[in-house]
Amino acid sequence: MAETRVGVVGAGILGLAIARRLAETRPGVRVTVLDKEDRVAAHQTGHNSGVAHAGLYYAPGSLKATLCRRGIGLLKEYCTDRNLPYEECGKVVVARDASELAALDEIERRATANGVPGLRRLTGGGLREIEPHAAGVAALHSPTTAIADFPAVARAFAADVAAAGGEIRLGFEVVRLGRAGDRVTVASPHEELVFDRLVVCAGLQSDRVARLAGDAPAPAIIPFRGEYYRLVPSRTALVRGLIYPVPDPRYPFLGVHFTRRVDGGVDIGPNAVLALAREGYRRRDVRPGDVWETVRWPGFRHLARRHWRTGAKELYGSAVKRAFVAEARGFVPALTAVDVVAAPAGVRAQAVDPDGSLVDDFRIGRVGPVVTVRNAPSPAATSSLAIAEHVVERL
């Protein structure tokens, strides 16, 4: 039987999970992972909050809900087997006042429908038994929400790919794709490779690479920088686990929250401000070509007109530390500005449709021999092993 060659563009946790699934379960398939960086997990995987989500928020029946619930079980098992950090520290979603109770009810309904285990509704007093420094009139407690080291998981996936006979090609920037029948040519500035099948998991560059494969222009990726502060070591006792707000249903972002990390630190954030570069982790990172591509996308203009007030509030919180801390203090009143220091930021690859709609669910398409992952925000890292099952079945 002739060998089937499959390429995977993107060495983040999702691309590596798909490559691992192919290499370990499909005899006769030779997998090659391509990435322009000099290391795996260089972008979204290496800059996220480290939360393994239990599936509270997602519309029942959606890909996010289904694959998150499947994925967290697979992730826990994998981390346990490989002795990788995985801690079920639990999460509370906090309603600060009565105006947020209806939205908390909806999260509880969704979480129950999704089969989130151990879910409990708490009074304000019950909340303080779990998080003594938190404030709110009610909360939802998810004891199986966990924290993990996703870059370490990605590195383990890469080792699994290599052990199964696959190849990781770093420093390979995809600049051109060509299709001839059922074959796909993938070119860097210096080399061309030919595959029978291709999977595009390019994260912040996913729309660009998908278009090279002949996929539709929409949705386009709009990069949003998520900025964090970090509790100083002497104040980490303010937070035991994860403290989240009731999210605004208009947005796929969860809002500023408190996240304990596997190293014992506690991060506060992220906000969501427009990044001026696809990989713009610092405020001074500006790529005029990226900015131009963003502003000329019709969906961005619709989005900006519709939500400019929210955008202005996020920018203010980004520029003024006391405003950011004041937002967080709504959940932990003892917090002060001297308790926090700046922490590294991440950039979210947010897919936006031409009408300005923020794509919420995972969006996975196909163009001939090419499968394109067009939208895979949180909880993609949690769901990575389940998404890998889903994508490999499509191949």
Short mmCIF file of C-alpha atoms in Angstrom, two decimals:
data_model
loop_
_atom_site.label_atom_id
_atom_site.label_comp_id
_atom_site.label_asym_id
_atom_site.label_seq_id
_atom_site.Cartn_x
_atom_site.Cartn_y
_atom_site.Cartn_z
CA MET A 1 0.00 0.00 0.00
CA ALA A 2 1.33 3.43 -0.95
CA GLU A 3 2.20 5.75 1.90
CA THR A 4 -0.23 8.66 2.44
CA ARG A 5 1.49 11.93 3.17
CA VAL A 6 -0.36 14.39 5.41
CA GLY A 7 0.88 17.87 6.24
CA VAL A 8 -0.24 19.92 9.22
CA VAL A 9 0.40 23.67 9.15
CA GLY A 10 0.85 24.94 12.71
CA ALA A 11 2.82 23.54 15.65
CA GLY A 12 0.52 24.83 18.36
CA ILE A 13 -1.28 22.43 20.66
CA LEU A 14 -4.08 21.83 18.16
CA GLY A 15 -1.91 21.11 15.13
CA LEU A 16 0.29 18.82 17.19
CA ALA A 17 -2.71 16.98 18.66
CA ILE A 18 -4.03 16.33 15.14
CA ALA A 19 -0.61 15.19 13.93
CA ARG A 20 -0.30 12.89 16.94
CA ARG A 21 -3.73 11.38 16.31
CA LEU A 22 -2.84 10.70 12.68
CA ALA A 23 0.60 9.29 13.42
CA GLU A 24 -0.61 6.97 16.17
CA THR A 25 -3.92 5.73 14.71
CA ARG A 26 -3.54 5.71 10.91
CA PRO A 27 -1.14 3.03 9.63
CA GLY A 28 0.43 3.99 6.33
CA VAL A 29 0.16 7.73 7.02
CA ARG A 30 3.32 9.82 7.24
CA VAL A 31 2.75 13.12 9.04
CA THR A 32 4.80 16.31 8.73
CA VAL A 33 4.08 19.35 10.91
CA LEU A 34 5.19 22.72 9.50
CA ASP A 35 5.67 25.91 11.50
CA LYS A 36 7.47 29.17 10.76
CA GLU A 37 8.80 29.55 14.32
CA ASP A 38 11.87 27.90 15.86
CA ARG A 39 9.86 26.15 18.60
CA VAL A 40 6.47 24.59 19.14
CA ALA A 41 3.68 26.39 21.03
CA ALA A 42 5.17 29.79 20.15
CA HIS A 43 1.93 31.78 19.97
CA GLN A 44 -1.56 31.19 21.41
CA THR A 45 -0.63 27.90 23.11
CA GLY A 46 2.32 29.56 24.83
CA HIS A 47 0.46 32.70 25.88
CA ASN A 48 -2.86 31.49 27.31
CA SER A 49 -4.21 31.33 30.84
CA GLY A 50 -3.61 27.61 31.36
CA VAL A 51 -7.23 26.85 32.26
CA ALA A 52 -8.74 23.46 31.38
CA HIS A 53 -12.41 24.34 30.94
CA ALA A 54 -15.19 22.04 32.11
CA GLY A 55 -17.79 23.29 29.58
CA LEU A 56 -19.90 25.78 31.52
CA TYR A 57 -20.60 28.49 28.98
CA TYR A 58 -21.08 26.83 25.61
CA ALA A 59 -24.38 26.38 23.80
CA PRO A 60 -25.53 22.76 24.31
CA GLY A 61 -25.02 20.76 21.14
CA SER A 62 -22.35 23.12 19.76
CA LEU A 63 -18.92 21.86 18.76
CA LYS A 64 -17.44 23.81 21.67
CA ALA A 65 -19.72 22.09 24.18
CA THR A 66 -19.32 18.60 22.76
CA LEU A 67 -15.57 18.71 22.16
CA CYS A 68 -14.78 20.54 25.40
CA ARG A 69 -16.54 17.90 27.51
CA ARG A 70 -14.82 15.09 25.60
CA GLY A 71 -11.52 16.95 25.51
CA ILE A 72 -11.14 17.71 29.21
CA GLY A 73 -11.47 14.04 30.05
CA LEU A 74 -8.85 13.09 27.47
CA LEU A 75 -6.56 15.91 28.63
CA LYS A 76 -6.78 14.88 32.30
CA GLU A 77 -5.99 11.27 31.39
CA TYR A 78 -3.06 12.32 29.17
CA CYS A 79 -1.53 14.61 31.80
CA THR A 80 -1.90 11.93 34.46
CA ASP A 81 -0.26 9.31 32.24
CA ARG A 82 2.64 11.62 31.33
CA ASN A 83 3.07 13.13 34.81
CA LEU A 84 2.32 16.61 33.47
CA PRO A 85 0.87 19.33 35.73
CA TYR A 86 -2.92 19.13 36.03
CA GLU A 87 -4.75 20.47 39.08
CA GLU A 88 -8.51 20.55 39.62
CA CYS A 89 -8.44 23.79 41.61
CA GLY A 90 -12.06 24.61 40.71
CA LYS A 91 -13.78 27.72 39.40
CA VAL A 92 -16.44 30.06 40.76
CA VAL A 93 -18.48 32.20 38.36
CA VAL A 94 -19.59 35.16 40.46
CA ALA A 95 -22.68 37.34 40.19
CA ARG A 96 -21.74 40.63 41.81
CA ASP A 97 -25.31 41.83 42.26
CA ALA A 98 -28.92 40.93 41.47
CA SER A 99 -28.69 42.29 37.91
CA GLU A 100 -26.38 39.39 36.99
CA LEU A 101 -28.50 36.59 38.44
CA ALA A 102 -30.48 35.90 35.26
CA ALA A 103 -27.27 35.51 33.27
CA LEU A 104 -25.88 33.21 35.98
CA ASP A 105 -29.07 31.13 35.67
CA GLU A 106 -28.41 30.74 31.94
CA ILE A 107 -24.83 29.59 32.55
CA GLU A 108 -26.14 27.06 35.08
CA ARG A 109 -28.69 25.81 32.54
CA ARG A 110 -26.04 25.40 29.85
CA ALA A 111 -23.55 23.75 32.19
CA THR A 112 -26.17 21.29 33.39
CA ALA A 113 -27.19 20.47 29.82
CA ASN A 114 -23.53 19.94 28.93
CA GLY A 115 -23.08 17.46 31.76
CA VAL A 116 -20.55 19.45 33.78
CA PRO A 117 -19.96 17.31 36.89
CA GLY A 118 -20.20 18.46 40.50
CA LEU A 119 -21.86 21.77 39.67
CA ARG A 120 -23.19 23.71 42.71
CA ARG A 121 -25.10 26.97 43.06
CA LEU A 122 -23.72 29.04 45.94
CA THR A 123 -25.05 31.89 48.03
CA GLY A 124 -22.75 34.76 48.90
CA GLY A 125 -21.83 32.94 52.11
CA GLY A 126 -21.16 29.72 50.22
CA LEU A 127 -18.91 31.58 47.83
CA ARG A 128 -16.78 32.87 50.69
CA GLU A 129 -16.36 29.34 52.05
CA ILE A 130 -14.56 28.47 48.80
CA GLU A 131 -12.95 31.85 48.09
CA PRO A 132 -12.77 33.76 51.38
CA HIS A 133 -11.75 37.06 49.77
CA ALA A 134 -14.33 37.01 46.95
CA ALA A 135 -17.47 39.16 46.93
CA GLY A 136 -20.80 38.44 45.25
CA VAL A 137 -24.45 37.70 45.91
CA ALA A 138 -24.31 34.26 44.27
CA ALA A 139 -21.96 32.03 42.33
CA LEU A 140 -21.70 28.82 40.36
CA HIS A 141 -18.98 26.40 41.49
CA SER A 142 -17.33 24.00 39.03
CA PRO A 143 -14.95 21.81 41.07
CA THR A 144 -13.52 19.97 38.04
CA THR A 145 -12.34 23.07 36.19
CA ALA A 146 -8.57 22.70 36.24
CA ILE A 147 -5.25 24.30 35.40
CA ALA A 148 -2.58 22.76 33.20
CA ASP A 149 0.72 23.57 31.50
CA PHE A 150 -0.34 23.71 27.85
CA PRO A 151 3.13 24.44 26.42
CA ALA A 152 4.37 21.30 28.22
CA VAL A 153 1.44 19.33 26.79
CA ALA A 154 2.28 20.61 23.30
CA ARG A 155 5.91 19.56 23.70
CA ALA A 156 4.75 16.10 24.79
CA PHE A 157 2.49 15.89 21.73
CA ALA A 158 5.46 16.81 19.52
CA ALA A 159 7.53 14.04 21.13
CA ASP A 160 4.68 11.58 20.47
CA VAL A 161 4.58 12.60 16.81
CA ALA A 162 8.31 12.01 16.43
CA ALA A 163 8.12 8.69 18.30
CA ALA A 164 5.39 7.50 15.91
CA GLY A 165 7.54 8.31 12.87
CA GLY A 166 6.23 11.80 12.10
CA GLU A 167 8.32 14.89 11.50
CA ILE A 168 8.26 18.41 12.95
CA ARG A 169 9.68 20.96 10.50
CA LEU A 170 10.32 24.25 12.30
CA GLY A 171 11.45 27.40 10.48
CA PHE A 172 9.18 26.47 7.55
CA GLU A 173 7.05 29.52 6.67
CA VAL A 174 4.21 28.67 4.31
CA VAL A 175 4.08 31.30 1.56
CA ARG A 176 2.27 29.39 -1.19
CA LEU A 177 -0.12 26.48 -1.57
CA GLY A 178 -0.96 24.78 -4.84
CA ARG A 179 -3.53 22.09 -5.61
CA ALA A 180 -3.33 19.61 -8.46
CA GLY A 181 -6.13 17.06 -8.20
CA ASP A 182 -5.81 15.37 -4.83
CA ARG A 183 -2.28 16.62 -4.19
CA VAL A 184 -1.27 19.75 -2.32
CA THR A 185 2.03 21.55 -2.78
CA VAL A 186 3.21 23.57 0.21
CA ALA A 187 6.02 26.04 -0.38
CA SER A 188 8.32 28.02 1.87
CA PRO A 189 10.67 30.66 0.43
CA HIS A 190 13.27 27.90 0.02
CA GLU A 191 11.53 24.56 -0.42
CA GLU A 192 8.43 22.77 -1.74
CA LEU A 193 6.74 19.72 -0.21
CA VAL A 194 3.92 17.63 -1.68
CA PHE A 195 1.14 16.06 0.41
CA ASP A 196 -1.95 13.96 -0.23
CA ARG A 197 -3.87 15.76 2.51
CA LEU A 198 -3.29 18.99 4.41
CA VAL A 199 -4.68 20.36 7.67
CA VAL A 200 -4.42 24.10 8.34
CA CYS A 201 -4.20 24.94 12.08
CA ALA A 202 -2.37 28.24 11.71
CA GLY A 203 -3.96 30.15 14.59
CA LEU A 204 -3.31 33.86 14.16
CA GLN A 205 -2.50 33.25 10.48
CA SER A 206 -5.30 30.73 9.85
CA ASP A 207 -7.39 32.86 7.49
CA ARG A 208 -4.37 33.77 5.38
CA VAL A 209 -3.20 30.19 4.99
CA ALA A 210 -6.77 28.98 4.38
CA ARG A 211 -7.14 31.51 1.55
CA LEU A 212 -3.90 30.23 0.02
CA ALA A 213 -5.63 26.84 -0.13
CA GLY A 214 -8.59 28.33 -2.00
CA ASP A 215 -10.91 28.66 0.98
CA ALA A 216 -13.39 31.53 1.31
CA PRO A 217 -12.24 34.97 2.52
CA ALA A 218 -14.54 34.75 5.55
CA PRO A 219 -14.19 34.64 8.42
CA ALA A 220 -11.16 36.89 8.84
CA ILE A 221 -8.94 36.88 11.89
CA ILE A 222 -8.95 40.06 13.98
CA PRO A 223 -6.20 39.95 16.64
CA PHE A 224 -7.13 41.01 20.17
CA ARG A 225 -4.38 41.43 22.73
CA GLY A 226 -5.26 40.14 26.19
CA GLU A 227 -3.26 41.90 28.90
CA TYR A 228 -2.65 40.53 32.38
CA TYR A 229 -1.46 41.64 35.76
CA ARG A 230 -0.01 39.20 38.28
CA LEU A 231 -0.37 39.14 42.05
CA VAL A 232 2.89 39.73 43.88
CA PRO A 233 3.97 36.56 45.75
CA SER A 234 3.00 37.93 49.15
CA ARG A 235 -0.63 38.35 48.01
CA THR A 236 -1.34 35.11 46.13
CA ALA A 237 -3.37 33.89 49.14
CA LEU A 238 -6.14 36.26 48.02
CA VAL A 239 -7.19 33.62 45.47
CA ARG A 240 -7.42 29.86 46.01
CA GLY A 241 -8.50 28.78 42.53
CA LEU A 242 -10.28 30.51 39.64
CA ILE A 243 -12.64 33.47 40.08
CA TYR A 244 -14.60 34.45 36.96
CA PRO A 245 -17.26 37.06 36.22
CA VAL A 246 -20.62 36.39 34.63
CA PRO A 247 -19.65 37.02 30.99
CA ASP A 248 -21.36 39.50 28.69
CA PRO A 249 -23.40 37.32 26.29
CA ARG A 250 -22.65 39.71 23.41
CA TYR A 251 -18.99 38.67 23.36
CA PRO A 252 -17.03 35.39 23.31
CA PHE A 253 -14.54 36.93 25.77
CA LEU A 254 -15.04 35.93 29.41
CA GLY A 255 -13.97 39.22 31.00
CA VAL A 256 -11.27 40.00 33.55
CA HIS A 257 -10.83 37.12 35.99
CA PHE A 258 -8.42 35.63 38.51
CA THR A 259 -6.46 32.55 37.41
CA ARG A 260 -4.18 30.46 39.60
CA ARG A 261 -1.28 29.02 37.60
CA VAL A 262 0.42 25.66 37.97
CA ASP A 263 3.54 27.43 39.29
CA GLY A 264 1.52 28.90 42.18
CA GLY A 265 1.21 32.42 40.77
CA VAL A 266 -2.11 34.20 40.18
CA ASP A 267 -2.86 36.21 37.04
CA ILE A 268 -5.60 38.82 36.65
CA GLY A 269 -7.04 39.39 33.19
CA PRO A 270 -7.26 39.37 30.30
CA ASN A 271 -8.87 42.43 28.84
CA ALA A 272 -9.44 42.53 25.06
CA VAL A 273 -7.90 45.37 23.05
CA LEU A 274 -7.30 45.46 19.32
CA ALA A 275 -3.74 44.37 18.57
CA LEU A 276 -1.86 46.35 15.93
CA ALA A 277 -0.04 43.22 14.76
CA ARG A 278 -1.17 39.62 14.35
CA GLU A 279 1.55 38.64 16.81
CA GLY A 280 1.56 41.92 18.75
CA TYR A 281 2.20 40.88 22.33
CA ARG A 282 3.49 44.32 23.31
CA ARG A 283 1.78 47.68 22.90
CA ARG A 284 4.68 48.89 20.76
CA ASP A 285 4.31 45.98 18.31
CA VAL A 286 2.86 47.53 15.15
CA ARG A 287 2.76 46.01 11.64
CA PRO A 288 1.16 48.45 9.20
CA GLY A 289 0.21 45.64 6.83
CA ASP A 290 -1.66 43.84 9.60
CA VAL A 291 -3.44 47.05 10.62
CA TRP A 292 -4.47 47.75 7.03
CA GLU A 293 -5.79 44.22 6.59
CA THR A 294 -7.85 44.59 9.77
CA VAL A 295 -9.42 47.96 8.99
CA ARG A 296 -10.32 47.10 5.42
CA TRP A 297 -12.18 43.95 6.45
CA PRO A 298 -15.92 44.88 6.32
CA GLY A 299 -16.61 42.83 9.42
CA PHE A 300 -14.21 44.91 11.49
CA ARG A 301 -15.89 48.15 10.45
CA HIS A 302 -19.30 46.77 11.41
CA LEU A 303 -17.86 45.51 14.68
CA ALA A 304 -16.26 48.85 15.51
CA ARG A 305 -19.45 50.82 14.83
CA ARG A 306 -21.52 48.44 16.93
CA HIS A 307 -19.22 48.10 19.93
CA TRP A 308 -17.04 51.22 20.04
CA ARG A 309 -18.09 52.06 23.61
CA THR A 310 -16.91 48.67 24.87
CA GLY A 311 -13.71 49.08 22.89
CA ALA A 312 -13.08 52.48 24.46
CA LYS A 313 -13.61 51.03 27.95
CA GLU A 314 -11.13 48.24 27.24
CA LEU A 315 -8.56 50.74 25.96
CA TYR A 316 -8.97 52.85 29.10
CA GLY A 317 -8.41 49.80 31.28
CA SER A 318 -5.32 48.98 29.22
CA ALA A 319 -3.86 52.46 29.59
CA VAL A 320 -4.80 53.13 33.24
CA LYS A 321 -3.72 50.52 35.78
CA ARG A 322 -6.09 51.74 38.48
CA ALA A 323 -9.06 51.23 36.12
CA PHE A 324 -7.99 47.64 35.41
CA VAL A 325 -7.53 46.97 39.13
CA ALA A 326 -10.87 48.62 39.96
CA GLU A 327 -12.63 46.19 37.60
CA ALA A 328 -10.93 43.25 39.29
CA ARG A 329 -11.63 44.66 42.76
CA GLY A 330 -15.32 44.12 42.09
CA PHE A 331 -14.66 40.44 42.73
CA VAL A 332 -11.85 40.64 45.32
CA PRO A 333 -12.37 43.90 47.28
CA ALA A 334 -9.10 43.59 49.21
CA LEU A 335 -7.09 43.98 45.99
CA THR A 336 -5.02 47.16 45.61
CA ALA A 337 -2.81 48.51 42.85
CA VAL A 338 0.37 47.72 44.82
CA ASP A 339 -0.64 44.04 44.91
CA VAL A 340 -0.10 43.54 41.18
CA VAL A 341 2.66 43.77 38.60
CA ALA A 342 2.45 43.57 34.81
CA ALA A 343 2.50 40.06 33.31
CA PRO A 344 3.02 38.81 29.73
CA ALA A 345 0.13 39.34 27.32
CA GLY A 346 -1.43 36.99 24.81
CA VAL A 347 -3.13 37.56 21.46
CA ARG A 348 -6.44 35.89 20.62
CA ALA A 349 -7.14 34.98 17.00
CA GLN A 350 -10.78 36.07 16.87
CA ALA A 351 -12.63 35.14 13.70
CA VAL A 352 -15.08 37.79 12.48
CA ASP A 353 -17.70 37.33 9.77
CA PRO A 354 -18.33 40.03 7.11
CA ASP A 355 -21.39 41.34 8.99
CA GLY A 356 -19.28 42.01 12.09
CA SER A 357 -20.40 38.95 14.02
CA LEU A 358 -17.79 37.51 16.35
CA VAL A 359 -17.59 33.80 15.53
CA ASP A 360 -18.18 31.94 18.77
CA ASP A 361 -18.14 28.24 17.94
CA PHE A 362 -15.26 26.27 16.47
CA ARG A 363 -15.38 26.54 12.70
CA ILE A 364 -13.78 23.78 10.67
CA GLY A 365 -14.11 23.54 6.89
CA ARG A 366 -12.81 21.59 3.93
CA VAL A 367 -11.57 22.53 0.46
CA GLY A 368 -10.83 19.39 -1.52
CA PRO A 369 -7.89 17.63 0.20
CA VAL A 370 -7.43 20.51 2.67
CA VAL A 371 -9.15 20.77 6.07
CA THR A 372 -9.10 24.31 7.43
CA VAL A 373 -9.53 25.21 11.10
CA ARG A 374 -10.84 28.77 10.76
CA ASN A 375 -11.82 29.50 14.37
CA ALA A 376 -10.42 27.69 17.41
CA PRO A 377 -10.31 30.03 20.41
CA SER A 378 -10.72 28.94 24.03
CA PRO A 379 -11.47 26.15 24.92
CA ALA A 380 -9.41 24.82 22.00
CA ALA A 381 -6.44 23.88 24.19
CA THR A 382 -8.73 21.99 26.57
CA SER A 383 -10.46 20.36 23.61
CA SER A 384 -7.35 19.66 21.54
CA LEU A 385 -7.41 15.86 21.77
CA ALA A 386 -11.14 15.77 20.99
CA ILE A 387 -10.76 18.24 18.11
CA ALA A 388 -8.01 15.96 16.79
CA GLU A 389 -10.45 13.03 16.76
CA HIS A 390 -13.02 15.18 14.96
CA VAL A 391 -10.61 16.46 12.30
CA VAL A 392 -8.98 13.09 11.61
CA GLU A 393 -12.42 11.61 10.98
CA ARG A 394 -13.01 14.35 8.39
CA LEU A 395 -9.79 13.41 6.63
#
